[in-house]
PDB file of C-alpha atoms in Angstrom:
ATOM      1  CA  MET A   4     134.567-138.094-134.996  1.00 32.00           C
ATOM      2  CA  SER A   5     135.864-135.579-133.112  1.00 39.00           C
ATOM      3  CA  THR A   6     133.458-133.365-130.921  1.00 40.00           C
ATOM      4  CA  GLY A   7     133.209-129.769-131.462  1.00 45.00           C
ATOM      5  CA  SER A   8     135.565-129.553-127.815  1.00 42.00           C
ATOM      6  CA  ASP A   9     138.212-131.484-129.947  1.00 46.00           C
ATOM      7  CA  LEU A  10     137.929-129.156-132.850  1.00 46.00           C
ATOM      8  CA  ALA A  11     137.801-126.055-130.635  1.00 48.00           C
ATOM      9  CA  ASP A  12     141.317-127.398-129.151  1.00 49.00           C
ATOM     10  CA  SER A  13     142.921-128.748-132.046  1.00 46.00           C
ATOM     11  CA  LEU A  14     142.568-125.537-133.640  1.00 47.00           C
ATOM     12  CA  VAL A  15     143.170-123.091-130.752  1.00 43.00           C
ATOM     13  CA  ALA A  16     146.604-125.358-129.821  1.00 41.00           C
ATOM     14  CA  GLY A  17     147.319-125.711-133.515  1.00 48.00           C
ATOM     15  CA  ALA A  18     147.268-129.852-132.908  1.00 51.00           C
ATOM     16  CA  THR A  19     147.231-131.933-135.629  1.00 58.00           C
ATOM     17  CA  ILE A  20     145.038-135.483-135.795  1.00 56.00           C
ATOM     18  CA  ASP A  21     145.687-138.737-137.578  1.00 57.00           C
ATOM     19  CA  VAL A  22     142.717-139.816-139.824  1.00 59.00           C
ATOM     20  CA  ALA A  23     144.520-142.585-142.471  1.00 61.00           C
ATOM     21  CA  GLY A  24     141.935-143.496-145.021  1.00 65.00           C
ATOM     22  CA  ALA A  25     139.760-140.766-143.877  1.00 81.00           C
ATOM     23  CA  PRO A  26     137.692-138.665-146.165  1.00 90.00           C
ATOM     24  CA  VAL A  27     138.938-134.994-145.867  1.00 94.00           C
ATOM     25  CA  VAL A  28     138.847-131.566-147.335  1.00 96.00           C
ATOM     26  CA  LEU A  29     141.165-129.102-148.003  1.00 96.00           C
ATOM     27  CA  ALA A  30     140.429-125.548-146.612  1.00 97.00           C
ATOM     28  CA  VAL A  31     141.399-121.918-146.441  1.00 97.00           C
ATOM     29  CA  ASP A  32     140.367-118.610-145.197  1.00 96.00           C
ATOM     30  CA  LEU A  33     141.679-116.361-147.768  1.00 95.00           C
ATOM     31  CA  GLY A  34     142.823-112.739-146.080  1.00 90.00           C
ATOM     32  CA  GLY A  35     144.225-109.760-147.041  1.00 86.00           C
ATOM     33  CA  THR A  36     147.594-110.403-145.207  1.00 87.00           C
ATOM     34  CA  ALA A  37     147.502-113.880-144.916  1.00 92.00           C
ATOM     35  CA  MET A  38     146.234-117.087-146.346  1.00 96.00           C
ATOM     36  CA  LYS A  39     145.297-119.355-143.535  1.00 95.00           C
ATOM     37  CA  GLY A  40     145.286-123.567-144.892  1.00 96.00           C
ATOM     38  CA  ALA A  41     144.551-126.773-143.522  1.00 96.00           C
ATOM     39  CA  VAL A  42     143.480-130.246-144.033  1.00 95.00           C
ATOM     40  CA  VAL A  43     140.539-130.966-142.001  1.00 93.00           C
ATOM     41  CA  ALA A  44     138.780-134.228-141.472  1.00 90.00           C
ATOM     42  CA  GLU A  45     134.981-134.714-141.235  1.00 84.00           C
ATOM     43  CA  GLY A  46     134.428-133.873-137.290  1.00 79.00           C
ATOM     44  CA  GLY A  47     136.567-130.716-137.604  1.00 81.00           C
ATOM     45  CA  GLY A  48     139.907-132.163-136.575  1.00 86.00           C
ATOM     46  CA  VAL A  49     143.438-130.276-138.324  1.00 90.00           C
ATOM     47  CA  VAL A  50     145.177-132.953-139.967  1.00 91.00           C
ATOM     48  CA  ALA A  51     147.860-130.563-141.438  1.00 92.00           C
ATOM     49  CA  GLU A  52     148.049-126.827-141.695  1.00 94.00           C
ATOM     50  CA  LEU A  53     149.920-124.146-143.335  1.00 96.00           C
ATOM     51  CA  THR A  54     150.192-119.917-143.109  1.00 95.00           C
ATOM     52  CA  ARG A  55     151.459-117.987-145.866  1.00 96.00           C
ATOM     53  CA  PRO A  56     151.337-114.108-146.345  1.00 95.00           C
ATOM     54  CA  THR A  57     149.047-113.513-149.264  1.00 94.00           C
ATOM     55  CA  PRO A  58     150.927-111.613-151.587  1.00 95.00           C
ATOM     56  CA  SER A  59     150.048-108.401-153.620  1.00 90.00           C
ATOM     57  CA  THR A  60     150.187-109.628-157.196  1.00 91.00           C
ATOM     58  CA  ASP A  61     149.333-113.130-158.439  1.00 94.00           C
ATOM     59  CA  ILE A  62     146.526-114.161-155.817  1.00 96.00           C
ATOM     60  CA  LEU A  63     144.902-116.910-157.459  1.00 97.00           C
ATOM     61  CA  GLY A  64     148.478-118.112-158.484  1.00 97.00           C
ATOM     62  CA  ALA A  65     149.455-118.280-154.581  1.00 97.00           C
ATOM     63  CA  LEU A  66     146.013-119.519-153.639  1.00 97.00           C
ATOM     64  CA  VAL A  67     146.400-122.491-155.903  1.00 97.00           C
ATOM     65  CA  THR A  68     149.622-123.222-154.830  1.00 97.00           C
ATOM     66  CA  LEU A  69     148.434-123.751-151.328  1.00 97.00           C
ATOM     67  CA  PHE A  70     145.872-125.989-151.950  1.00 96.00           C
ATOM     68  CA  ARG A  71     148.408-128.061-153.796  1.00 94.00           C
ATOM     69  CA  ASP A  72     150.567-127.889-150.858  1.00 95.00           C
ATOM     70  CA  LEU A  73     148.461-128.556-147.928  1.00 94.00           C
ATOM     71  CA  ARG A  74     147.886-131.975-150.375  1.00 89.00           C
ATOM     72  CA  GLU A  75     151.456-132.818-150.050  1.00 89.00           C
ATOM     73  CA  THR A  76     152.180-131.684-146.392  1.00 87.00           C
ATOM     74  CA  ALA A  77     149.637-134.132-145.064  1.00 82.00           C
ATOM     75  CA  ARG A  78     150.969-137.068-147.683  1.00 82.00           C
ATOM     76  CA  ILE A  79     146.818-138.103-148.246  1.00 78.00           C
ATOM     77  CA  ALA A  80     146.124-140.187-151.052  1.00 74.00           C
ATOM     78  CA  ASP A  81     144.055-138.247-153.593  1.00 71.00           C
ATOM     79  CA  GLY A  82     141.450-140.277-153.165  1.00 80.00           C
ATOM     80  CA  ASP A  83     140.621-139.298-149.509  1.00 89.00           C
ATOM     81  CA  VAL A  84     140.408-135.819-150.627  1.00 93.00           C
ATOM     82  CA  VAL A  85     136.921-135.342-151.353  1.00 94.00           C
ATOM     83  CA  GLY A  86     136.830-131.499-151.991  1.00 95.00           C
ATOM     84  CA  ALA A  87     138.167-127.890-150.871  1.00 97.00           C
ATOM     85  CA  GLY A  88     136.751-125.002-149.371  1.00 97.00           C
ATOM     86  CA  VAL A  89     137.338-120.748-149.316  1.00 98.00           C
ATOM     87  CA  ALA A  90     136.178-118.451-147.214  1.00 96.00           C
ATOM     88  CA  SER A  91     137.018-114.723-148.687  1.00 95.00           C
ATOM     89  CA  PRO A  92     136.371-111.820-147.977  1.00 91.00           C
ATOM     90  CA  GLY A  93     134.167-109.003-149.943  1.00 88.00           C
ATOM     91  CA  MET A  94     130.763-109.064-151.955  1.00 89.00           C
ATOM     92  CA  LEU A  95     130.156-112.651-152.960  1.00 90.00           C
ATOM     93  CA  ASP A  96     127.628-114.544-154.972  1.00 91.00           C
ATOM     94  CA  GLU A  97     128.657-117.778-152.945  1.00 90.00           C
ATOM     95  CA  HIS A  98     126.108-119.763-155.406  1.00 91.00           C
ATOM     96  CA  ARG A  99     128.217-119.207-158.575  1.00 94.00           C
ATOM     97  CA  GLY A 100     131.768-118.614-156.268  1.00 95.00           C
ATOM     98  CA  ILE A 101     131.693-115.151-157.874  1.00 95.00           C
ATOM     99  CA  VAL A 102     133.927-112.524-155.658  1.00 94.00           C
ATOM    100  CA  HIS A 103     132.051-109.455-157.358  1.00 92.00           C
ATOM    101  CA  TYR A 104     134.225-107.235-155.390  1.00 89.00           C
ATOM    102  CA  ALA A 105     136.899-107.119-152.429  1.00 88.00           C
ATOM    103  CA  SER A 106     138.485-104.307-151.553  1.00 82.00           C
ATOM    104  CA  ASN A 107     141.926-105.777-149.887  1.00 82.00           C
ATOM    105  CA  LEU A 108     142.375-108.398-152.500  1.00 91.00           C
ATOM    106  CA  ASP A 109     141.975-106.292-155.428  1.00 90.00           C
ATOM    107  CA  TRP A 110     139.276-108.358-157.067  1.00 94.00           C
ATOM    108  CA  ARG A 111     136.191-107.338-159.034  1.00 94.00           C
ATOM    109  CA  ASP A 112     134.410-110.565-160.926  1.00 96.00           C
ATOM    110  CA  VAL A 113     136.680-113.106-159.789  1.00 97.00           C
ATOM    111  CA  PRO A 114     135.042-116.500-160.879  1.00 97.00           C
ATOM    112  CA  LEU A 115     136.728-118.274-157.983  1.00 98.00           C
ATOM    113  CA  LEU A 116     134.715-121.016-157.811  1.00 97.00           C
ATOM    114  CA  ASP A 117     135.575-122.257-161.656  1.00 97.00           C
ATOM    115  CA  ILE A 118     139.170-121.213-161.182  1.00 97.00           C
ATOM    116  CA  LEU A 119     139.499-123.604-158.191  1.00 97.00           C
ATOM    117  CA  GLN A 120     137.468-126.578-159.640  1.00 96.00           C
ATOM    118  CA  ARG A 121     139.712-126.778-163.107  1.00 96.00           C
ATOM    119  CA  GLU A 122     142.820-126.116-160.990  1.00 96.00           C
ATOM    120  CA  LEU A 123     142.332-128.506-158.385  1.00 95.00           C
ATOM    121  CA  ARG A 124     140.020-130.869-160.008  1.00 94.00           C
ATOM    122  CA  LEU A 125     137.626-131.376-156.925  1.00 95.00           C
ATOM    123  CA  PRO A 126     134.315-130.382-155.466  1.00 96.00           C
ATOM    124  CA  VAL A 127     135.233-126.332-154.094  1.00 97.00           C
ATOM    125  CA  ALA A 128     132.664-124.418-152.446  1.00 97.00           C
ATOM    126  CA  VAL A 129     133.425-120.559-151.880  1.00 97.00           C
ATOM    127  CA  GLY A 130     131.981-118.911-149.160  1.00 95.00           C
ATOM    128  CA  HIS A 131     132.113-115.077-147.075  1.00 94.00           C
ATOM    129  CA  ASP A 132     134.742-115.307-144.652  1.00 94.00           C
ATOM    130  CA  VAL A 133     132.573-113.850-141.695  1.00 95.00           C
ATOM    131  CA  ARG A 134     129.409-116.112-143.160  1.00 96.00           C
ATOM    132  CA  ALA A 135     132.003-118.949-142.903  1.00 96.00           C
ATOM    133  CA  ALA A 136     133.198-118.560-139.210  1.00 96.00           C
ATOM    134  CA  GLY A 137     129.270-118.068-138.650  1.00 96.00           C
ATOM    135  CA  LEU A 138     129.070-121.505-139.708  1.00 95.00           C
ATOM    136  CA  ALA A 139     131.996-123.007-137.814  1.00 95.00           C
ATOM    137  CA  GLU A 140     131.128-121.171-134.604  1.00 96.00           C
ATOM    138  CA  ARG A 141     127.335-122.554-134.987  1.00 95.00           C
ATOM    139  CA  THR A 142     128.358-126.033-135.422  1.00 93.00           C
ATOM    140  CA  PHE A 143     131.573-126.376-132.861  1.00 90.00           C
ATOM    141  CA  GLY A 144     131.988-123.149-131.307  1.00 95.00           C
ATOM    142  CA  ALA A 145     130.682-120.667-128.801  1.00 96.00           C
ATOM    143  CA  ALA A 146     126.667-120.323-130.855  1.00 97.00           C
ATOM    144  CA  HIS A 147     126.804-124.501-130.792  1.00 95.00           C
ATOM    145  CA  GLY A 148     123.175-125.601-131.569  1.00 90.00           C
ATOM    146  CA  SER A 149     121.695-121.757-131.995  1.00 95.00           C
ATOM    147  CA  ASP A 150     119.450-121.175-134.677  1.00 96.00           C
ATOM    148  CA  ASP A 151     119.744-117.446-133.908  1.00 98.00           C
ATOM    149  CA  PHE A 152     122.681-115.560-133.157  1.00 98.00           C
ATOM    150  CA  VAL A 153     125.364-112.828-134.446  1.00 98.00           C
ATOM    151  CA  LEU A 154     128.787-113.186-134.892  1.00 98.00           C
ATOM    152  CA  VAL A 155     130.752-109.801-135.058  1.00 98.00           C
ATOM    153  CA  PRO A 156     134.030-110.068-135.920  1.00 95.00           C
ATOM    154  CA  ILE A 157     136.172-106.965-134.504  1.00 95.00           C
ATOM    155  CA  GLY A 158     139.738-107.039-135.555  1.00 89.00           C
ATOM    156  CA  THR A 159     141.383-104.066-138.327  1.00 85.00           C
ATOM    157  CA  GLY A 160     137.658-104.345-139.550  1.00 88.00           C
ATOM    158  CA  VAL A 161     134.158-105.008-138.498  1.00 94.00           C
ATOM    159  CA  ALA A 162     131.616-107.307-139.774  1.00 93.00           C
ATOM    160  CA  ALA A 163     128.756-109.661-138.881  1.00 97.00           C
ATOM    161  CA  ALA A 164     127.224-113.118-139.440  1.00 97.00           C
ATOM    162  CA  LEU A 165     123.761-112.763-139.050  1.00 97.00           C
ATOM    163  CA  VAL A 166     121.904-116.169-138.511  1.00 97.00           C
ATOM    164  CA  THR A 167     117.935-116.042-137.975  1.00 96.00           C
ATOM    165  CA  ALA A 168     115.567-119.197-137.533  1.00 96.00           C
ATOM    166  CA  GLY A 169     118.565-121.408-138.510  1.00 95.00           C
ATOM    167  CA  GLY A 170     119.154-119.505-142.095  1.00 95.00           C
ATOM    168  CA  THR A 171     122.106-117.133-142.867  1.00 95.00           C
ATOM    169  CA  ILE A 172     120.767-113.460-144.110  1.00 95.00           C
ATOM    170  CA  THR A 173     123.302-112.633-147.478  1.00 92.00           C
ATOM    171  CA  GLY A 174     121.005-109.880-148.810  1.00 91.00           C
ATOM    172  CA  ALA A 175     120.484-109.184-152.097  1.00 89.00           C
ATOM    173  CA  THR A 176     123.720-108.391-153.352  1.00 85.00           C
ATOM    174  CA  GLY A 177     125.503-110.846-150.929  1.00 85.00           C
ATOM    175  CA  ALA A 178     127.032-107.972-148.726  1.00 87.00           C
ATOM    176  CA  ALA A 179     125.072-108.480-145.634  1.00 92.00           C
ATOM    177  CA  GLY A 180     126.435-107.931-142.399  1.00 93.00           C
ATOM    178  CA  GLU A 181     128.755-104.874-143.065  1.00 93.00           C
ATOM    179  CA  PHE A 182     127.779-103.998-139.201  1.00 95.00           C
ATOM    180  CA  GLY A 183     131.046-101.810-139.356  1.00 94.00           C
ATOM    181  CA  HIS A 184     129.692 -99.668-141.893  1.00 93.00           C
ATOM    182  CA  ILE A 185     126.393 -98.511-139.994  1.00 95.00           C
ATOM    183  CA  PRO A 186     126.499 -94.939-139.306  1.00 95.00           C
ATOM    184  CA  VAL A 187     125.835 -94.911-135.230  1.00 95.00           C
ATOM    185  CA  VAL A 188     127.406 -91.140-134.990  1.00 96.00           C
ATOM    186  CA  PRO A 189     125.351 -88.446-136.777  1.00 95.00           C
ATOM    187  CA  GLY A 190     128.060 -86.230-138.363  1.00 94.00           C
ATOM    188  CA  GLY A 191     130.791 -88.221-136.916  1.00 97.00           C
ATOM    189  CA  GLU A 192     134.143 -88.916-138.036  1.00 97.00           C
ATOM    190  CA  PRO A 193     135.129 -89.775-141.163  1.00 96.00           C
ATOM    191  CA  CYS A 194     135.801 -93.121-142.433  1.00 93.00           C
ATOM    192  CA  THR A 195     137.454 -94.425-145.413  1.00 87.00           C
ATOM    193  CA  CYS A 196     134.465 -95.882-147.091  1.00 88.00           C
ATOM    194  CA  GLY A 197     132.753 -92.648-147.648  1.00 90.00           C
ATOM    195  CA  GLN A 198     130.397 -92.044-144.729  1.00 94.00           C
ATOM    196  CA  ARG A 199     131.087 -90.268-141.389  1.00 96.00           C
ATOM    197  CA  GLY A 200     130.418 -91.717-137.948  1.00 97.00           C
ATOM    198  CA  CYS A 201     130.470 -95.211-139.394  1.00 96.00           C
ATOM    199  CA  LEU A 202     131.075 -98.124-136.065  1.00 97.00           C
ATOM    200  CA  GLU A 203     134.625 -99.609-136.976  1.00 95.00           C
ATOM    201  CA  VAL A 204     135.740 -95.663-136.826  1.00 97.00           C
ATOM    202  CA  TYR A 205     135.000 -95.917-133.461  1.00 98.00           C
ATOM    203  CA  MET A 206     135.762 -99.303-132.470  1.00 97.00           C
ATOM    204  CA  SER A 207     138.063-101.237-134.228  1.00 95.00           C
ATOM    205  CA  GLY A 208     141.532-102.283-134.318  1.00 93.00           C
ATOM    206  CA  ALA A 209     142.627 -99.596-136.308  1.00 93.00           C
ATOM    207  CA  GLY A 210     139.700 -97.399-134.932  1.00 96.00           C
ATOM    208  CA  VAL A 211     140.765 -96.969-131.533  1.00 97.00           C
ATOM    209  CA  ALA A 212     144.586 -96.457-132.407  1.00 97.00           C
ATOM    210  CA  ARG A 213     143.857 -94.255-134.771  1.00 97.00           C
ATOM    211  CA  ARG A 214     141.794 -92.172-132.605  1.00 98.00           C
ATOM    212  CA  TYR A 215     144.428 -92.301-129.426  1.00 98.00           C
ATOM    213  CA  ARG A 216     147.283 -91.472-131.807  1.00 98.00           C
ATOM    214  CA  GLU A 217     145.371 -88.086-133.363  1.00 97.00           C
ATOM    215  CA  ALA A 218     144.124 -87.053-129.771  1.00 97.00           C
ATOM    216  CA  GLY A 219     147.351 -86.646-128.956  1.00 97.00           C
ATOM    217  CA  GLY A 220     148.723 -90.275-127.871  1.00 97.00           C
ATOM    218  CA  GLU A 221     151.428 -92.278-128.704  1.00 95.00           C
ATOM    219  CA  PRO A 222     151.385 -94.473-131.707  1.00 97.00           C
ATOM    220  CA  LEU A 223     150.357 -97.736-130.169  1.00 97.00           C
ATOM    221  CA  SER A 224     148.124-100.801-130.839  1.00 96.00           C
ATOM    222  CA  THR A 225     144.509-101.480-129.310  1.00 96.00           C
ATOM    223  CA  ARG A 226     146.251-104.053-127.363  1.00 96.00           C
ATOM    224  CA  ARG A 227     149.258-101.791-125.765  1.00 97.00           C
ATOM    225  CA  ILE A 228     146.230 -99.064-125.161  1.00 98.00           C
ATOM    226  CA  VAL A 229     143.986-101.495-123.564  1.00 97.00           C
ATOM    227  CA  ALA A 230     146.933-102.510-121.338  1.00 97.00           C
ATOM    228  CA  ARG A 231     147.074 -98.350-120.065  1.00 98.00           C
ATOM    229  CA  LEU A 232     143.245 -98.546-119.182  1.00 98.00           C
ATOM    230  CA  GLY A 233     143.100 -97.046-115.347  1.00 97.00           C
ATOM    231  CA  GLN A 234     146.390 -95.253-116.003  1.00 97.00           C
ATOM    232  CA  ASP A 235     146.144 -93.222-118.749  1.00 98.00           C
ATOM    233  CA  PRO A 236     142.844 -90.828-119.218  1.00 98.00           C
ATOM    234  CA  LEU A 237     143.413 -90.333-122.763  1.00 98.00           C
ATOM    235  CA  ALA A 238     143.462 -94.035-123.240  1.00 98.00           C
ATOM    236  CA  ASP A 239     140.468 -94.336-120.822  1.00 98.00           C
ATOM    237  CA  ARG A 240     138.207 -91.928-123.013  1.00 98.00           C
ATOM    238  CA  ILE A 241     139.182 -93.461-126.158  1.00 98.00           C
ATOM    239  CA  TRP A 242     138.207 -96.824-124.910  1.00 98.00           C
ATOM    240  CA  GLY A 243     135.078 -95.466-123.460  1.00 98.00           C
ATOM    241  CA  GLU A 244     133.775 -94.480-126.038  1.00 98.00           C
ATOM    242  CA  ALA A 245     134.601 -96.938-128.672  1.00 98.00           C
ATOM    243  CA  VAL A 246     132.727 -99.719-126.235  1.00 98.00           C
ATOM    244  CA  LYS A 247     129.719 -96.720-125.850  1.00 98.00           C
ATOM    245  CA  VAL A 248     129.355 -97.069-130.148  1.00 98.00           C
ATOM    246  CA  LEU A 249     129.953-100.792-129.951  1.00 98.00           C
ATOM    247  CA  ALA A 250     126.696-101.023-127.421  1.00 98.00           C
ATOM    248  CA  GLN A 251     125.031 -98.681-129.867  1.00 97.00           C
ATOM    249  CA  GLY A 252     125.370-101.197-132.579  1.00 98.00           C
ATOM    250  CA  LEU A 253     124.511-104.176-130.835  1.00 98.00           C
ATOM    251  CA  THR A 254     121.607-102.787-129.348  1.00 98.00           C
ATOM    252  CA  ILE A 255     120.319-101.996-132.928  1.00 96.00           C
ATOM    253  CA  LEU A 256     121.098-105.825-133.819  1.00 96.00           C
ATOM    254  CA  THR A 257     118.981-107.071-131.019  1.00 98.00           C
ATOM    255  CA  LEU A 258     116.257-105.228-131.421  1.00 97.00           C
ATOM    256  CA  LEU A 259     116.210-106.113-135.260  1.00 96.00           C
ATOM    257  CA  LEU A 260     117.132-109.826-134.945  1.00 97.00           C
ATOM    258  CA  ASP A 261     116.180-110.658-131.763  1.00 97.00           C
ATOM    259  CA  PRO A 262     119.285-113.040-131.499  1.00 97.00           C
ATOM    260  CA  ARG A 263     119.942-115.824-128.588  1.00 97.00           C
ATOM    261  CA  VAL A 264     123.433-115.056-128.294  1.00 98.00           C
ATOM    262  CA  ILE A 265     126.105-112.449-129.751  1.00 98.00           C
ATOM    263  CA  VAL A 266     129.618-113.640-130.293  1.00 98.00           C
ATOM    264  CA  LEU A 267     132.368-111.625-130.572  1.00 98.00           C
ATOM    265  CA  GLY A 268     135.522-112.444-132.048  1.00 96.00           C
ATOM    266  CA  GLY A 269     138.562-110.903-133.539  1.00 92.00           C
ATOM    267  CA  GLY A 270     141.657-109.734-132.116  1.00 91.00           C
ATOM    268  CA  VAL A 271     139.650-106.977-129.958  1.00 94.00           C
ATOM    269  CA  SER A 272     137.549-109.599-128.443  1.00 95.00           C
ATOM    270  CA  HIS A 273     140.656-110.791-126.113  1.00 94.00           C
ATOM    271  CA  ALA A 274     140.287-107.256-124.523  1.00 96.00           C
ATOM    272  CA  GLY A 275     138.720-109.541-121.777  1.00 95.00           C
ATOM    273  CA  ASP A 276     136.801-107.540-118.838  1.00 97.00           C
ATOM    274  CA  VAL A 277     137.391-104.367-119.804  1.00 98.00           C
ATOM    275  CA  LEU A 278     135.112-104.902-122.955  1.00 98.00           C
ATOM    276  CA  PHE A 279     132.488-107.223-122.098  1.00 98.00           C
ATOM    277  CA  GLU A 280     131.857-105.837-118.824  1.00 98.00           C
ATOM    278  CA  PRO A 281     130.850-102.321-119.859  1.00 98.00           C
ATOM    279  CA  LEU A 282     129.442-103.683-122.663  1.00 98.00           C
ATOM    280  CA  GLU A 283     126.950-105.542-121.094  1.00 98.00           C
ATOM    281  CA  LEU A 284     125.777-102.852-119.032  1.00 98.00           C
ATOM    282  CA  ALA A 285     125.767-100.659-121.806  1.00 98.00           C
ATOM    283  CA  VAL A 286     123.294-103.255-124.200  1.00 98.00           C
ATOM    284  CA  SER A 287     121.467-103.890-121.073  1.00 98.00           C
ATOM    285  CA  ALA A 288     120.997 -99.905-120.647  1.00 97.00           C
ATOM    286  CA  GLY A 289     119.851 -99.275-124.272  1.00 96.00           C
ATOM    287  CA  LEU A 290     117.271-102.426-124.075  1.00 97.00           C
ATOM    288  CA  ALA A 291     114.753-100.734-121.447  1.00 91.00           C
ATOM    289  CA  TRP A 292     112.032-102.817-122.122  1.00 94.00           C
ATOM    290  CA  ARG A 293     113.701-106.533-122.321  1.00 95.00           C
ATOM    291  CA  ASP A 294     116.601-108.680-121.545  1.00 96.00           C
ATOM    292  CA  ARG A 295     120.212-108.524-123.501  1.00 97.00           C
ATOM    293  CA  PRO A 296     121.182-111.365-125.036  1.00 98.00           C
ATOM    294  CA  ALA A 297     124.108-113.427-123.594  1.00 98.00           C
ATOM    295  CA  ILE A 298     127.209-111.124-125.457  1.00 98.00           C
ATOM    296  CA  VAL A 299     130.258-114.057-125.648  1.00 98.00           C
ATOM    297  CA  ARG A 300     133.783-114.398-126.879  1.00 97.00           C
ATOM    298  CA  SER A 301     134.182-116.546-129.996  1.00 96.00           C
ATOM    299  CA  GLY A 302     135.175-120.151-129.371  1.00 94.00           C
ATOM    300  CA  LEU A 303     137.063-120.524-132.249  1.00 93.00           C
ATOM    301  CA  GLY A 304     139.297-117.698-132.530  1.00 91.00           C
ATOM    302  CA  GLY A 305     140.805-116.252-135.588  1.00 89.00           C
ATOM    303  CA  ASP A 306     140.190-119.706-137.487  1.00 90.00           C
ATOM    304  CA  ALA A 307     136.872-119.827-137.216  1.00 93.00           C
ATOM    305  CA  GLY A 308     136.877-118.883-141.096  1.00 93.00           C
ATOM    306  CA  ARG A 309     138.921-121.477-141.529  1.00 94.00           C
ATOM    307  CA  ALA A 310     137.117-124.021-139.982  1.00 94.00           C
ATOM    308  CA  GLY A 311     134.181-122.942-142.142  1.00 95.00           C
ATOM    309  CA  ALA A 312     135.531-123.443-144.914  1.00 96.00           C
ATOM    310  CA  GLY A 313     136.049-126.620-144.116  1.00 96.00           C
ATOM    311  CA  LEU A 314     132.707-127.579-143.639  1.00 96.00           C
ATOM    312  CA  LEU A 315     131.560-125.765-146.592  1.00 96.00           C
ATOM    313  CA  ALA A 316     134.235-128.282-148.670  1.00 97.00           C
ATOM    314  CA  PHE A 317     131.793-131.107-146.816  1.00 96.00           C
ATOM    315  CA  GLY A 318     129.109-129.996-147.945  1.00 95.00           C
ATOM    316  CA  ALA A 319     130.191-129.413-152.043  1.00 94.00           C
ATOM    317  CA  ALA A 320     131.735-133.251-151.325  1.00 93.00           C
ATOM    318  CA  ARG A 321     127.933-134.312-150.832  1.00 87.00           C
TER     319      ARG A 321
END
């Protein structure tokens, strides 16, 4: 059986393994721009993988096709495929497998579990993409072995997987973890959600790039803005404000949930020391009477959702 290190290495490097005759599952991380699929072995190793753009129409048809193509690509005997899992964005009823609302997929009340079980004729699990990623980080990644942690992927937007006492918090409507929409700046800049001062307006891939451009900078990606730090006063200011807002949000999470570790994922987490060093100082300063939790980068990166979908699929198969 593969170890956690084996999984992280195979996912990050894109390597595949040979598990002839062993049980496998089909796993897909369904995003607004891409569908990342894999055939996953029980220890977490990747047998085969396919990534396709998410279409603007007939997403369900494309998703079913991807699942079927994964099986054919891996050339796995039908009896060895024991289940399938999909990690979806949006507000979900994970028990019934219904996606109540996913804005970037234009879905409302989609009975995803029933559709996939009918089309694939396999046990199927449907999970929230960020919570599935949290499950993978806990099993194989940077939160390995921790019963109390927070995963915060920072990409185009921001969300969180919240795990306390070994249980994942989902909320009454399945909407727990909307970390990016905590209004941390009173009377702040407007957010697309209708509120003002939301965290992801300031600290997200889209937010940093937009604020830099609107302040008079060139239309650059957040990665290129980060590359200008120390040489561009505007980049320094926009990034400094973003880190301050993120630190405020993480301080709130720490005081509410008392996590042992905070795991940062998504593209912005690749900024390295210019993110983690000032962030650690700011969170420590915000926690006057207690130590801050460890703040670390995701061990699985952008493949955590797919790995989590695989874990959910094995759960459904059992």
